[in-house]
Tab-separated table of C-alpha atoms in Angstrom:
chain	number	residue	atom	x	y	z
V	20	MET	CA	25.786	34.385	-3.406
V	21	SER	CA	22.608	34.722	-1.385
V	22	THR	CA	19.584	36.613	-2.620
V	23	PRO	CA	18.186	39.379	-0.427
V	24	ARG	CA	14.989	38.339	1.296
V	25	ARG	CA	11.975	39.988	-0.271
V	26	THR	CA	9.492	41.179	2.293
V	27	GLY	CA	7.281	43.083	-0.117
V	28	ARG	CA	7.715	46.373	1.680
V	29	TRP	CA	9.957	49.282	0.780
V	30	THR	CA	12.858	49.756	3.155
V	31	GLY	CA	13.910	53.110	1.758
V	32	ARG	CA	16.927	51.583	0.021
V	33	PRO	CA	17.083	49.698	-3.269
V	34	PRO	CA	18.463	46.170	-3.084
V	35	VAL	CA	22.202	46.162	-3.724
V	36	HIS	CA	24.082	43.198	-5.088
V	37	ARG	CA	27.771	43.393	-4.356
V	38	ALA	CA	29.039	41.460	-7.351
V	39	HIS	CA	31.840	43.058	-9.369
V	40	GLY	CA	30.389	45.877	-11.448
V	41	ALA	CA	27.287	46.233	-9.300
V	42	THR	CA	25.921	49.456	-7.886
V	43	PRO	CA	28.096	50.455	-4.929
V	44	ARG	CA	26.684	51.136	-1.499
V	45	ARG	CA	25.984	54.760	-0.813
V	46	SER	CA	28.514	54.685	2.012
V	47	SER	CA	31.344	53.659	-0.324
V	48	PHE	CA	30.319	55.641	-3.401
V	49	ASN	CA	32.299	58.802	-2.568
V	50	ARG	CA	35.501	56.813	-2.146
V	51	ILE	CA	34.971	55.105	-5.515
V	52	TRP	CA	34.000	58.404	-7.182
V	53	LYS	CA	37.078	60.248	-5.862
V	54	ARG	CA	39.324	57.419	-7.043
V	55	ALA	CA	37.738	57.536	-10.523
V	56	LEU	CA	38.177	61.323	-10.724
V	57	LYS	CA	41.824	61.043	-9.795
V	58	ALA	CA	42.462	58.210	-12.278
V	59	SER	CA	40.791	60.146	-15.102
V	60	GLY	CA	42.551	63.419	-14.389
V	61	ALA	CA	39.180	65.173	-14.033
V	62	ASN	CA	38.567	68.116	-11.751
V	63	PRO	CA	38.563	66.640	-8.218
V	64	GLU	CA	35.715	69.006	-7.251
V	65	MET	CA	33.363	67.551	-9.883
V	66	HIS	CA	30.160	65.944	-8.656
V	67	LEU	CA	28.302	63.097	-10.327
V	68	HIS	CA	25.349	65.431	-10.880
V	69	ASP	CA	27.640	67.688	-12.947
V	70	LEU	CA	27.857	64.891	-15.526
V	71	ARG	CA	24.085	64.546	-15.547
V	72	HIS	CA	23.677	68.280	-16.100
V	73	THR	CA	26.279	68.283	-18.879
V	74	GLY	CA	24.522	65.385	-20.616
V	75	GLY	CA	21.166	67.152	-20.418
V	76	THR	CA	22.621	70.414	-21.695
V	77	LEU	CA	24.408	68.731	-24.607
V	78	ALA	CA	21.225	66.856	-25.523
V	79	ALA	CA	19.339	70.160	-25.548
V	80	GLN	CA	21.995	71.723	-27.780
V	81	THR	CA	21.485	68.978	-30.351
V	82	GLY	CA	17.880	70.097	-30.661
V	83	ALA	CA	16.353	67.413	-28.454
V	84	THR	CA	12.776	68.153	-27.454
V	85	LEU	CA	11.751	68.602	-23.839
V	86	LYS	CA	10.059	65.190	-23.930
V	87	GLU	CA	13.302	63.573	-25.171
V	88	ILE	CA	15.357	65.296	-22.490
V	89	MET	CA	12.842	64.240	-19.868
V	90	ALA	CA	13.183	60.623	-20.971
V	91	ARG	CA	16.995	60.706	-21.031
V	92	ILE	CA	17.413	62.424	-17.671
V	93	GLY	CA	14.477	60.729	-15.961
V	94	HIS	CA	12.458	63.833	-15.155
V	95	GLY	CA	8.709	63.669	-14.792
V	96	SER	CA	7.995	67.348	-15.364
V	97	THR	CA	8.814	69.824	-18.094
V	98	ARG	CA	9.780	72.353	-15.419
V	99	ALA	CA	12.704	70.190	-14.308
V	100	ALA	CA	13.765	69.488	-17.905
V	101	MET	CA	13.746	73.217	-18.750
V	102	ILE	CA	16.910	73.559	-16.670
V	103	TYR	CA	18.840	72.038	-19.572
V	104	GLN	CA	17.366	74.420	-22.132
V	105	HIS	CA	19.462	77.382	-21.053
V	106	ALA	CA	21.001	79.277	-23.907
V	107	THR	CA	24.659	79.083	-24.757
V	108	SER	CA	26.543	81.560	-26.896
V	109	GLU	CA	27.219	78.885	-29.548
V	110	ARG	CA	23.552	77.906	-29.770
V	111	ASP	CA	22.550	81.576	-29.791
V	112	ARG	CA	24.909	82.170	-32.729
V	113	ARG	CA	23.410	79.241	-34.667
V	114	ILE	CA	19.876	80.509	-34.051
V	115	ALA	CA	20.868	83.999	-35.246
V	116	GLU	CA	22.457	82.546	-38.401
V	117	ALA	CA	19.336	80.478	-39.153
V	118	LEU	CA	17.095	83.527	-38.691
V	119	ASP	CA	19.376	85.612	-40.901
V	120	LEU	CA	19.195	82.963	-43.634
V	121	MET	CA	15.394	82.861	-43.429
V	122	ILE	CA	15.204	86.650	-43.783
V	123	ARG	CA	17.626	86.699	-46.725
V	124	GLU	CA	15.665	83.967	-48.526
V	125	ALA	CA	12.358	85.778	-47.938
V	126	ARG	CA	13.810	89.047	-49.217
V	127	ALA	CA	15.284	87.350	-52.282
V	128	ALA	CA	11.930	85.713	-53.051
V	129	GLY	CA	10.159	89.062	-52.651
V	130	GLU	CA	12.669	90.859	-54.889
V	131	GLU	CA	12.361	88.123	-57.504
V	132	ALA	CA	8.572	88.384	-57.473
V	133	ALA	CA	8.747	92.180	-57.770
V	134	ALA	CA	11.162	91.944	-60.715
V	135	GLU	CA	8.788	89.643	-62.582
V	136	GLY	CA	6.074	92.233	-62.306
V	137	PRO	CA	2.398	91.737	-61.725
V	138	THR	CA	0.901	88.411	-62.671
V	139	GLU	CA	-2.017	88.221	-65.059
V	140	ASP	CA	-5.117	86.379	-64.023
């Protein structure tokens, strides 16, 4: 297999090696993608970027920081990574439960302190 000639200047396209398992050419990617969708039984309207978005959203739901999401998705700005921080009803429920627990614990501690009475110095 021949190696692409390196001229040292950017041609606008990354070098592509056509060995089995290599990155497909842009012109043939859609055909390969559609075939993979059909074989997997996935929604035929799904785009590759949908998987990227899902991965970023799931990472955010695990509690990943913006910096971690940026590294995983390859974003250079926090603004782009914030897209994956949108709230979901499940995450909202977990946040509400955690806040409720914090309030209950604080109240219990306050009631316990009040029951003990004033402390002597």
